[in-house]
mmCIF file of C-alpha atoms and ligand atoms in Angstrom:
data_model
loop_
_atom_site.group_PDB
_atom_site.id
_atom_site.type_symbol
_atom_site.label_atom_id
_atom_site.label_comp_id
_atom_site.label_asym_id
_atom_site.label_seq_id
_atom_site.Cartn_x
_atom_site.Cartn_y
_atom_site.Cartn_z
ATOM 1 C CA UNK A 1 84.674 -67.650 20.302
ATOM 2 C CA UNK A 2 81.582 -68.546 22.338
ATOM 3 C CA UNK A 3 78.651 -66.148 22.586
ATOM 4 C CA UNK A 4 74.973 -65.977 23.522
ATOM 5 C CA UNK A 5 72.953 -65.307 20.398
ATOM 6 C CA UNK A 6 69.294 -64.458 19.824
ATOM 7 C CA UNK A 7 67.282 -66.433 17.275
ATOM 8 C CA UNK A 8 63.765 -65.036 17.495
ATOM 9 C CA UNK A 9 61.316 -64.978 20.396
ATOM 10 C CA UNK A 10 62.154 -67.536 23.070
ATOM 11 C CA UNK A 11 65.232 -68.859 21.263
ATOM 12 C CA UNK A 12 68.781 -68.301 22.462
ATOM 13 C CA UNK A 13 71.922 -70.352 21.946
ATOM 14 C CA UNK A 14 75.385 -70.413 23.504
ATOM 15 C CA UNK A 15 77.799 -71.443 20.803
ATOM 16 C CA UNK A 16 80.547 -70.545 18.350
ATOM 17 C CA UNK A 17 80.479 -67.267 16.438
ATOM 18 C CA UNK A 18 83.300 -65.482 14.548
ATOM 19 C CA UNK A 19 85.753 -63.525 16.725
ATOM 20 C CA UNK A 20 85.106 -59.783 16.616
ATOM 21 C CA UNK A 21 87.726 -57.558 15.003
ATOM 22 C CA UNK A 22 88.415 -53.840 14.679
ATOM 23 C CA UNK A 23 86.277 -52.591 11.749
ATOM 24 C CA UNK A 24 86.400 -48.850 12.273
ATOM 25 C CA UNK A 25 89.419 -46.776 13.366
ATOM 26 C CA UNK A 26 87.571 -45.846 16.591
ATOM 27 C CA UNK A 27 86.787 -49.457 17.609
ATOM 28 C CA UNK A 28 88.349 -51.449 20.385
ATOM 29 C CA UNK A 29 88.079 -55.171 20.976
ATOM 30 C CA UNK A 30 87.672 -56.117 24.622
ATOM 31 C CA UNK A 31 88.114 -59.511 26.258
ATOM 32 C CA UNK A 32 85.110 -59.971 28.534
ATOM 33 C CA UNK A 33 86.165 -60.682 32.128
ATOM 34 C CA UNK A 34 82.725 -60.259 33.741
ATOM 35 C CA UNK A 35 79.277 -59.786 32.259
ATOM 36 C CA UNK A 36 75.710 -59.653 33.460
ATOM 37 C CA UNK A 37 72.200 -60.153 32.129
ATOM 38 C CA UNK A 38 69.672 -57.311 32.083
ATOM 39 C CA UNK A 39 65.887 -57.287 32.295
ATOM 40 C CA UNK A 40 66.086 -55.740 28.836
ATOM 41 C CA UNK A 41 67.664 -58.965 27.532
ATOM 42 C CA UNK A 42 64.579 -60.824 28.726
ATOM 43 C CA UNK A 43 62.407 -58.280 26.891
ATOM 44 C CA UNK A 44 64.424 -58.965 23.725
ATOM 45 C CA UNK A 45 63.958 -62.710 24.183
ATOM 46 C CA UNK A 46 60.215 -62.205 24.471
ATOM 47 C CA UNK A 47 60.321 -60.505 21.075
ATOM 48 C CA UNK A 48 59.518 -57.050 22.504
ATOM 49 C CA UNK A 49 62.485 -55.391 20.747
ATOM 50 C CA UNK A 50 62.004 -56.115 17.032
ATOM 51 C CA UNK A 51 65.176 -54.246 15.948
ATOM 52 C CA UNK A 52 67.206 -57.145 17.377
ATOM 53 C CA UNK A 53 67.795 -59.504 14.481
ATOM 54 C CA UNK A 54 68.463 -63.220 14.204
ATOM 55 C CA UNK A 55 71.982 -64.169 15.261
ATOM 56 C CA UNK A 56 72.641 -61.016 17.300
ATOM 57 C CA UNK A 57 74.996 -61.480 20.263
ATOM 58 C CA UNK A 58 73.155 -60.059 23.300
ATOM 59 C CA UNK A 59 74.521 -58.180 26.320
ATOM 60 C CA UNK A 60 75.337 -54.547 27.088
ATOM 61 C CA UNK A 61 76.886 -54.648 30.574
ATOM 62 C CA UNK A 62 80.451 -55.914 30.995
ATOM 63 C CA UNK A 63 83.906 -55.408 32.400
ATOM 64 C CA UNK A 64 86.926 -56.516 30.446
ATOM 65 C CA UNK A 65 90.452 -56.013 29.199
ATOM 66 C CA UNK A 66 91.258 -54.199 25.968
ATOM 67 C CA UNK A 67 93.056 -56.506 23.526
ATOM 68 C CA UNK A 68 93.132 -54.395 20.362
ATOM 69 C CA UNK A 69 92.381 -50.811 19.355
ATOM 70 C CA UNK A 70 91.845 -49.129 16.022
ATOM 71 C CA UNK A 71 94.278 -46.398 14.875
ATOM 72 C CA UNK A 72 91.795 -43.651 15.865
ATOM 73 C CA UNK A 73 91.572 -44.671 19.529
ATOM 74 C CA UNK A 74 93.580 -42.417 21.833
ATOM 75 C CA UNK A 75 92.552 -42.937 25.441
ATOM 76 C CA UNK A 76 92.587 -46.704 25.965
ATOM 77 C CA UNK A 77 95.124 -49.284 24.908
ATOM 78 C CA UNK A 78 95.693 -53.030 24.985
ATOM 79 C CA UNK A 79 95.908 -54.255 28.556
ATOM 80 C CA UNK A 80 93.638 -51.598 30.072
ATOM 81 C CA UNK A 81 90.860 -52.827 32.386
ATOM 82 C CA UNK A 82 87.666 -51.139 31.267
ATOM 83 C CA UNK A 83 83.980 -50.858 31.956
ATOM 84 C CA UNK A 84 81.939 -51.594 28.834
ATOM 85 C CA UNK A 85 79.032 -49.189 29.252
ATOM 86 C CA UNK A 86 75.524 -49.912 27.999
ATOM 87 C CA UNK A 87 75.630 -46.629 26.048
ATOM 88 C CA UNK A 88 78.088 -45.846 23.244
ATOM 89 C CA UNK A 89 78.710 -42.258 22.202
ATOM 90 C CA UNK A 90 79.960 -40.889 18.883
ATOM 91 C CA UNK A 91 81.041 -37.736 20.716
ATOM 92 C CA UNK A 92 80.272 -35.526 17.721
ATOM 93 C CA UNK A 93 76.487 -35.271 17.276
ATOM 94 C CA UNK A 94 74.392 -32.542 18.895
ATOM 95 C CA UNK A 95 73.138 -34.902 21.603
ATOM 96 C CA UNK A 96 76.626 -36.109 22.480
ATOM 97 C CA UNK A 97 77.836 -32.498 22.580
ATOM 98 C CA UNK A 98 75.156 -31.937 25.225
ATOM 99 C CA UNK A 99 76.160 -35.149 27.082
ATOM 100 C CA UNK A 100 72.851 -36.785 26.134
ATOM 101 C CA UNK A 101 74.718 -39.837 24.899
ATOM 102 C CA UNK A 102 71.660 -42.095 25.141
ATOM 103 C CA UNK A 103 70.096 -40.111 22.284
ATOM 104 C CA UNK A 104 73.247 -40.157 20.090
ATOM 105 C CA UNK A 105 72.384 -39.758 16.404
ATOM 106 C CA UNK A 106 75.912 -40.480 15.159
ATOM 107 C CA UNK A 107 75.746 -44.250 15.443
ATOM 108 C CA UNK A 108 75.927 -44.586 19.224
ATOM 109 C CA UNK A 109 73.305 -44.748 21.985
ATOM 110 C CA UNK A 110 72.124 -48.156 23.143
ATOM 111 C CA UNK A 111 73.627 -50.237 20.354
ATOM 112 C CA UNK A 112 75.481 -53.087 22.119
ATOM 113 C CA UNK A 113 73.443 -56.276 22.141
ATOM 114 C CA UNK A 114 70.763 -54.374 20.247
ATOM 115 C CA UNK A 115 71.934 -53.019 16.887
ATOM 116 C CA UNK A 116 75.470 -54.461 17.002
ATOM 117 C CA UNK A 117 76.827 -57.591 18.686
ATOM 118 C CA UNK A 118 76.996 -57.304 22.456
ATOM 119 C CA UNK A 119 79.133 -58.522 25.324
ATOM 120 C CA UNK A 120 77.616 -61.836 26.455
ATOM 121 C CA UNK A 121 80.584 -63.394 24.722
ATOM 122 C CA UNK A 122 84.270 -64.056 25.176
ATOM 123 C CA UNK A 123 85.140 -60.876 23.234
ATOM 124 C CA UNK A 124 83.231 -57.782 22.145
ATOM 125 C CA UNK A 125 83.880 -55.052 19.581
ATOM 126 C CA UNK A 126 83.149 -51.664 21.153
ATOM 127 C CA UNK A 127 82.529 -48.768 18.703
ATOM 128 C CA UNK A 128 83.617 -45.219 19.650
ATOM 129 C CA UNK A 129 85.945 -46.703 22.262
ATOM 130 C CA UNK A 130 87.268 -43.347 23.508
ATOM 131 C CA UNK A 131 83.781 -42.168 24.485
ATOM 132 C CA UNK A 132 82.211 -45.486 25.401
ATOM 133 C CA UNK A 133 84.734 -47.335 27.575
ATOM 134 C CA UNK A 134 85.751 -46.227 31.057
ATOM 135 C CA UNK A 135 89.152 -47.184 32.429
ATOM 136 C CA UNK A 136 88.739 -48.805 35.833
ATOM 137 C CA UNK A 137 90.550 -47.449 38.869
ATOM 138 C CA UNK A 138 92.787 -49.979 40.637
ATOM 139 C CA UNK A 139 91.042 -51.469 43.642
ATOM 140 C CA UNK A 140 87.589 -51.549 42.038
ATOM 141 C CA UNK A 141 86.557 -55.174 41.568
ATOM 142 C CA UNK A 142 85.118 -56.498 38.322
ATOM 143 C CA UNK A 143 81.912 -57.451 40.104
ATOM 144 C CA UNK A 144 81.326 -54.024 41.618
ATOM 145 C CA UNK A 145 82.231 -52.204 38.401
ATOM 146 C CA UNK A 146 79.811 -54.403 36.460
ATOM 147 C CA UNK A 147 76.932 -52.724 38.287
ATOM 148 C CA UNK A 148 78.004 -49.383 36.808
ATOM 149 C CA UNK A 149 77.540 -50.566 33.227
ATOM 150 C CA UNK A 150 73.810 -49.892 33.397
ATOM 151 C CA UNK A 151 71.799 -50.156 36.621
ATOM 152 C CA UNK A 152 73.643 -47.605 38.784
ATOM 153 C CA UNK A 153 73.809 -44.769 36.220
ATOM 154 C CA UNK A 154 70.271 -45.586 35.038
ATOM 155 C CA UNK A 155 68.727 -45.405 38.480
ATOM 156 C CA UNK A 156 70.806 -42.369 39.426
ATOM 157 C CA UNK A 157 70.229 -40.319 36.263
ATOM 158 C CA UNK A 158 66.702 -41.351 35.272
ATOM 159 C CA UNK A 159 65.378 -41.866 38.816
ATOM 160 C CA UNK A 160 67.252 -39.722 41.315
ATOM 161 C CA UNK A 161 68.444 -36.799 39.171
ATOM 162 C CA UNK A 162 65.319 -36.571 36.983
ATOM 163 C CA UNK A 163 63.238 -36.847 40.182
ATOM 164 C CA UNK A 164 65.307 -33.988 41.665
ATOM 165 C CA UNK A 165 65.552 -35.576 45.101
ATOM 166 C CA UNK A 166 66.657 -33.083 47.733
ATOM 167 C CA UNK A 167 67.476 -33.464 51.447
ATOM 168 C CA UNK A 168 64.419 -34.217 53.569
ATOM 169 C CA UNK A 169 62.322 -35.599 50.721
ATOM 170 C CA UNK A 170 59.934 -38.499 51.051
ATOM 171 C CA UNK A 171 60.814 -40.920 48.252
ATOM 172 C CA UNK A 172 58.689 -43.831 47.107
ATOM 173 C CA UNK A 173 60.352 -46.465 44.932
ATOM 174 C CA UNK A 174 57.870 -48.758 43.209
ATOM 175 C CA UNK A 175 59.680 -51.955 42.254
ATOM 176 C CA UNK A 176 62.574 -53.424 44.234
ATOM 177 C CA UNK A 177 64.386 -55.299 41.492
ATOM 178 C CA UNK A 178 67.954 -54.324 40.567
ATOM 179 C CA UNK A 179 66.919 -50.908 39.226
ATOM 180 C CA UNK A 180 64.679 -50.122 42.197
ATOM 181 C CA UNK A 181 67.370 -51.197 44.656
ATOM 182 C CA UNK A 182 69.984 -49.119 42.862
ATOM 183 C CA UNK A 183 67.533 -46.195 43.009
ATOM 184 C CA UNK A 184 67.297 -46.603 46.789
ATOM 185 C CA UNK A 185 71.083 -46.736 47.037
ATOM 186 C CA UNK A 186 71.627 -43.597 44.968
ATOM 187 C CA UNK A 187 68.637 -41.718 46.435
ATOM 188 C CA UNK A 188 70.396 -41.969 49.798
ATOM 189 C CA UNK A 189 73.217 -39.803 48.417
ATOM 190 C CA UNK A 190 70.738 -36.900 48.751
ATOM 191 C CA UNK A 191 69.664 -37.601 52.360
ATOM 192 C CA UNK A 192 65.922 -38.033 51.903
ATOM 193 C CA UNK A 193 63.929 -38.078 55.141
ATOM 194 C CA UNK A 194 62.455 -41.445 54.287
ATOM 195 C CA UNK A 195 62.440 -44.041 51.519
ATOM 196 C CA UNK A 196 59.432 -46.298 51.010
ATOM 197 C CA UNK A 197 59.816 -49.373 48.779
ATOM 198 C CA UNK A 198 56.966 -51.292 47.157
ATOM 199 C CA UNK A 199 57.228 -54.733 45.541
ATOM 200 C CA UNK A 200 55.377 -58.026 45.122
ATOM 201 C CA UNK A 201 58.183 -60.256 46.382
ATOM 202 C CA UNK A 202 59.133 -60.551 50.062
ATOM 203 C CA UNK A 203 62.747 -61.375 49.113
ATOM 204 C CA UNK A 204 63.023 -58.101 47.198
ATOM 205 C CA UNK A 205 61.499 -56.115 50.052
ATOM 206 C CA UNK A 206 64.096 -57.647 52.376
ATOM 207 C CA UNK A 207 66.789 -56.532 49.945
ATOM 208 C CA UNK A 208 65.215 -53.054 49.851
ATOM 209 C CA UNK A 209 65.542 -52.841 53.636
ATOM 210 C CA UNK A 210 69.183 -53.870 53.442
ATOM 211 C CA UNK A 211 69.793 -51.175 50.802
ATOM 212 C CA UNK A 212 68.320 -48.528 53.078
ATOM 213 C CA UNK A 213 64.536 -48.401 52.609
ATOM 214 C CA UNK A 214 62.882 -47.246 55.839
ATOM 215 C CA UNK A 215 59.478 -48.755 55.116
ATOM 216 C CA UNK A 216 58.606 -51.619 52.789
ATOM 217 C CA UNK A 217 55.129 -52.417 51.525
ATOM 218 C CA UNK A 218 53.770 -55.298 49.511
ATOM 219 C CA UNK A 219 51.726 -54.330 46.478
ATOM 220 C CA UNK A 220 48.560 -55.313 48.403
ATOM 221 C CA UNK A 221 49.522 -52.991 51.269
ATOM 222 C CA UNK A 222 50.512 -50.141 48.968
ATOM 223 C CA UNK A 223 47.143 -48.524 48.383
ATOM 224 C CA UNK A 224 47.515 -44.905 47.303
ATOM 225 C CA UNK A 225 46.009 -43.806 50.650
ATOM 226 C CA UNK A 226 48.418 -45.955 52.692
ATOM 227 C CA UNK A 227 51.460 -44.689 50.805
ATOM 228 C CA UNK A 228 50.376 -41.037 50.939
ATOM 229 C CA UNK A 229 49.876 -41.377 54.699
ATOM 230 C CA UNK A 230 53.611 -42.050 55.081
ATOM 231 C CA UNK A 231 54.568 -38.631 53.701
ATOM 232 C CA UNK A 232 54.612 -35.468 55.821
ATOM 233 C CA UNK A 233 51.068 -34.284 56.657
ATOM 234 C CA UNK A 234 49.736 -37.281 54.748
ATOM 235 C CA UNK A 235 50.308 -35.448 51.478
ATOM 236 C CA UNK A 236 52.320 -38.182 49.824
ATOM 237 C CA UNK A 237 55.742 -38.463 48.256
ATOM 238 C CA UNK A 238 57.931 -35.654 47.010
ATOM 239 C CA UNK A 239 59.358 -38.082 44.488
ATOM 240 C CA UNK A 240 57.938 -41.377 43.194
ATOM 241 C CA UNK A 241 60.322 -43.534 41.169
ATOM 242 C CA UNK A 242 58.740 -46.081 38.835
ATOM 243 C CA UNK A 243 61.120 -49.035 38.543
ATOM 244 C CA UNK A 244 58.961 -51.825 37.129
ATOM 245 C CA UNK A 245 57.638 -50.897 33.690
ATOM 246 C CA UNK A 246 53.987 -51.987 33.939
ATOM 247 C CA UNK A 247 50.922 -49.697 33.787
ATOM 248 C CA UNK A 248 49.866 -50.421 37.395
ATOM 249 C CA UNK A 249 53.171 -49.301 38.887
ATOM 250 C CA UNK A 250 53.237 -46.084 36.843
ATOM 251 C CA UNK A 251 49.657 -45.277 37.816
ATOM 252 C CA UNK A 252 50.459 -45.952 41.479
ATOM 253 C CA UNK A 253 53.346 -43.473 41.261
ATOM 254 C CA UNK A 254 51.043 -40.757 39.910
ATOM 255 C CA UNK A 255 48.581 -41.403 42.753
ATOM 256 C CA UNK A 256 51.064 -41.306 45.650
ATOM 257 C CA UNK A 257 52.979 -38.185 44.643
ATOM 258 C CA UNK A 258 52.123 -34.980 46.540
ATOM 259 C CA UNK A 259 50.963 -31.807 44.787
ATOM 260 C CA UNK A 260 54.098 -30.249 43.338
ATOM 261 C CA UNK A 261 55.928 -33.573 43.439
ATOM 262 C CA UNK A 262 57.811 -35.481 40.750
ATOM 263 C CA UNK A 263 57.255 -38.873 39.137
ATOM 264 C CA UNK A 264 60.442 -40.242 37.598
ATOM 265 C CA UNK A 265 59.774 -43.171 35.296
ATOM 266 C CA UNK A 266 62.723 -45.550 34.959
ATOM 267 C CA UNK A 267 60.887 -48.766 34.029
ATOM 268 C CA UNK A 268 60.937 -50.128 30.484
ATOM 269 C CA UNK A 269 57.308 -50.208 29.363
ATOM 270 C CA UNK A 270 55.885 -52.547 26.739
ATOM 271 C CA UNK A 271 52.255 -51.470 26.994
ATOM 272 C CA UNK A 272 50.375 -48.153 27.280
ATOM 273 C CA UNK A 273 49.704 -46.824 30.785
ATOM 274 C CA UNK A 274 46.771 -44.568 31.649
ATOM 275 C CA UNK A 275 47.793 -40.995 32.369
ATOM 276 C CA UNK A 276 45.210 -39.738 34.876
ATOM 277 C CA UNK A 277 45.244 -36.119 33.733
ATOM 278 C CA UNK A 278 41.769 -35.712 35.222
ATOM 279 C CA UNK A 279 43.484 -35.910 38.656
ATOM 280 C CA UNK A 280 46.922 -34.627 37.769
ATOM 281 C CA UNK A 281 46.183 -31.398 35.903
ATOM 282 C CA UNK A 282 45.507 -29.405 39.066
ATOM 283 C CA UNK A 283 48.343 -30.817 41.193
ATOM 284 C CA UNK A 284 51.525 -29.346 39.651
ATOM 285 C CA UNK A 285 53.006 -32.798 39.157
ATOM 286 C CA UNK A 286 56.091 -33.264 36.974
ATOM 287 C CA UNK A 287 56.540 -36.555 35.143
ATOM 288 C CA UNK A 288 59.878 -37.433 33.580
ATOM 289 C CA UNK A 289 60.993 -40.310 31.376
ATOM 290 C CA UNK A 290 64.413 -41.205 30.127
ATOM 291 C CA UNK A 291 67.008 -43.522 28.758
ATOM 292 C CA UNK A 292 70.292 -43.390 30.619
ATOM 293 C CA UNK A 293 73.038 -41.184 29.163
ATOM 294 C CA UNK A 294 75.787 -42.641 31.405
ATOM 295 C CA UNK A 295 77.155 -39.129 31.893
ATOM 296 C CA UNK A 296 77.340 -39.942 35.635
ATOM 297 C CA UNK A 297 79.457 -43.069 35.165
ATOM 298 C CA UNK A 298 82.826 -41.375 35.881
ATOM 299 C CA UNK A 299 81.412 -39.846 39.074
ATOM 300 C CA UNK A 300 79.930 -43.172 40.218
ATOM 301 C CA UNK A 301 83.210 -44.972 39.465
ATOM 302 C CA UNK A 302 85.081 -42.407 41.526
ATOM 303 C CA UNK A 303 82.661 -42.854 44.426
ATOM 304 C CA UNK A 304 83.005 -46.632 44.160
ATOM 305 C CA UNK A 305 86.800 -46.328 44.257
ATOM 306 C CA UNK A 306 86.544 -44.003 47.255
ATOM 307 C CA UNK A 307 84.356 -46.464 49.149
ATOM 308 C CA UNK A 308 81.340 -44.146 49.132
ATOM 309 C CA UNK A 309 79.041 -46.421 47.160
ATOM 310 C CA UNK A 310 78.322 -49.834 48.653
ATOM 311 C CA UNK A 311 76.901 -51.982 45.860
ATOM 312 C CA UNK A 312 77.412 -55.280 47.675
ATOM 313 C CA UNK A 313 74.265 -57.355 47.820
ATOM 314 C CA UNK A 314 73.113 -56.542 44.296
ATOM 315 C CA UNK A 315 74.826 -59.576 42.777
ATOM 316 C CA UNK A 316 73.146 -62.683 44.174
ATOM 317 C CA UNK A 317 74.290 -65.434 41.779
ATOM 318 C CA UNK A 318 77.693 -66.057 40.192
ATOM 319 C CA UNK A 319 78.560 -68.266 37.236
ATOM 320 C CA UNK A 320 81.344 -69.090 34.828
ATOM 321 C CA UNK A 321 80.949 -67.508 31.396
ATOM 322 C CA UNK A 322 80.185 -70.912 29.832
ATOM 323 C CA UNK A 323 77.245 -71.318 32.239
ATOM 324 C CA UNK A 324 75.413 -68.575 30.333
ATOM 325 C CA UNK A 325 72.279 -70.592 29.654
ATOM 326 C CA UNK A 326 71.949 -71.613 33.288
ATOM 327 C CA UNK A 327 72.471 -67.993 34.360
ATOM 328 C CA UNK A 328 69.661 -66.908 32.022
ATOM 329 C CA UNK A 329 67.363 -69.547 33.504
ATOM 330 C CA UNK A 330 68.117 -68.356 37.040
ATOM 331 C CA UNK A 331 67.682 -64.672 36.127
ATOM 332 C CA UNK A 332 64.424 -65.341 34.274
ATOM 333 C CA UNK A 333 63.047 -67.078 37.382
ATOM 334 C CA UNK A 334 64.052 -64.263 39.757
ATOM 335 C CA UNK A 335 60.618 -64.361 41.394
ATOM 336 C CA UNK A 336 61.207 -67.959 42.457
ATOM 337 C CA UNK A 337 64.836 -67.842 43.536
ATOM 338 C CA UNK A 338 65.334 -64.279 44.792
ATOM 339 C CA UNK A 339 67.902 -63.457 42.090
ATOM 340 C CA UNK A 340 68.809 -59.792 41.672
ATOM 341 C CA UNK A 341 71.809 -59.437 39.372
ATOM 342 C CA UNK A 342 73.637 -62.510 38.099
ATOM 343 C CA UNK A 343 77.329 -62.144 37.271
ATOM 344 C CA UNK A 344 79.324 -64.373 34.939
ATOM 345 C CA UNK A 345 83.109 -64.472 35.042
ATOM 346 C CA UNK A 346 85.759 -65.601 32.563
ATOM 347 C CA UNK A 347 87.173 -68.887 33.809
HETATM 348 ZN ZN1 ZN B 1 70.929 -53.384 31.056
HETATM 349 ZN ZN1 ZN B 2 76.531 -38.915 19.243
#
């Protein structure tokens, strides 16, 4: 089959690799019908994720059709349309028993396209299939479901739920890429009084407005004073969601949050950020971090099926699966072409 493989920093190929097969009784093999590229894949290609070894098939967000299951798989079978989630779960370890699947110590967690071959391929082997695949309701399109493989549960769990957004809150979202936009979308489920989005790119701020941001600010406009002034009594945000992953955006979040407020970090950081405890210690601020658990995926799928979650607009570019390299080029140049998520479909 064809797959996108990693060969050290800056080197990726689209070419032939062996077909995946069931290796463990709990495995399934899924034919990939739609797949996307994640910012994390770009981090891997920069060499920021050293656990990814030469020849690894990348990709951890897909929708597909089950073609084969091991004898230990009970809840999916050949022919089922499924969401291939970014997180796999053994279902047995202490973390999985507490639904903290992202921290699985039994061989799951974020493994696809990281520690085992991923789904930017014609087929993918999915370990722990019962706990890691989600059967898709009829009527949910492949493209919409694809957004629930990672960015929707990530922004909802690590941004909105960790940030404990409640009705009437002032929410600042720093970063209006796919994760920031999905944070805006899922923050709205809790009826905040206002959502303020901050980004460098005008195209992303336009998208933020379409997703429901009330006010958008460029990074130059988003001084801590200017952002705080938008909150009630000029005190700042109840919740600041960091959706970039650079020190400046994290530090901005800690400076715009009101006393007693919450900073929810979602961004993937590659460098240390300064924690301004000299300002924060007296202000009752809560800071949370997290890797997605995908425990909200069934709920989000149900809302999608019920028409209560409008994810249209997040996919900006569509390709055939064999246009993988071109799709990577477009996604890597998102600043120049306004790309949000790119989706690739089996042809
Ligand atoms: Zn991802
Ligand atoms: Zn586990």
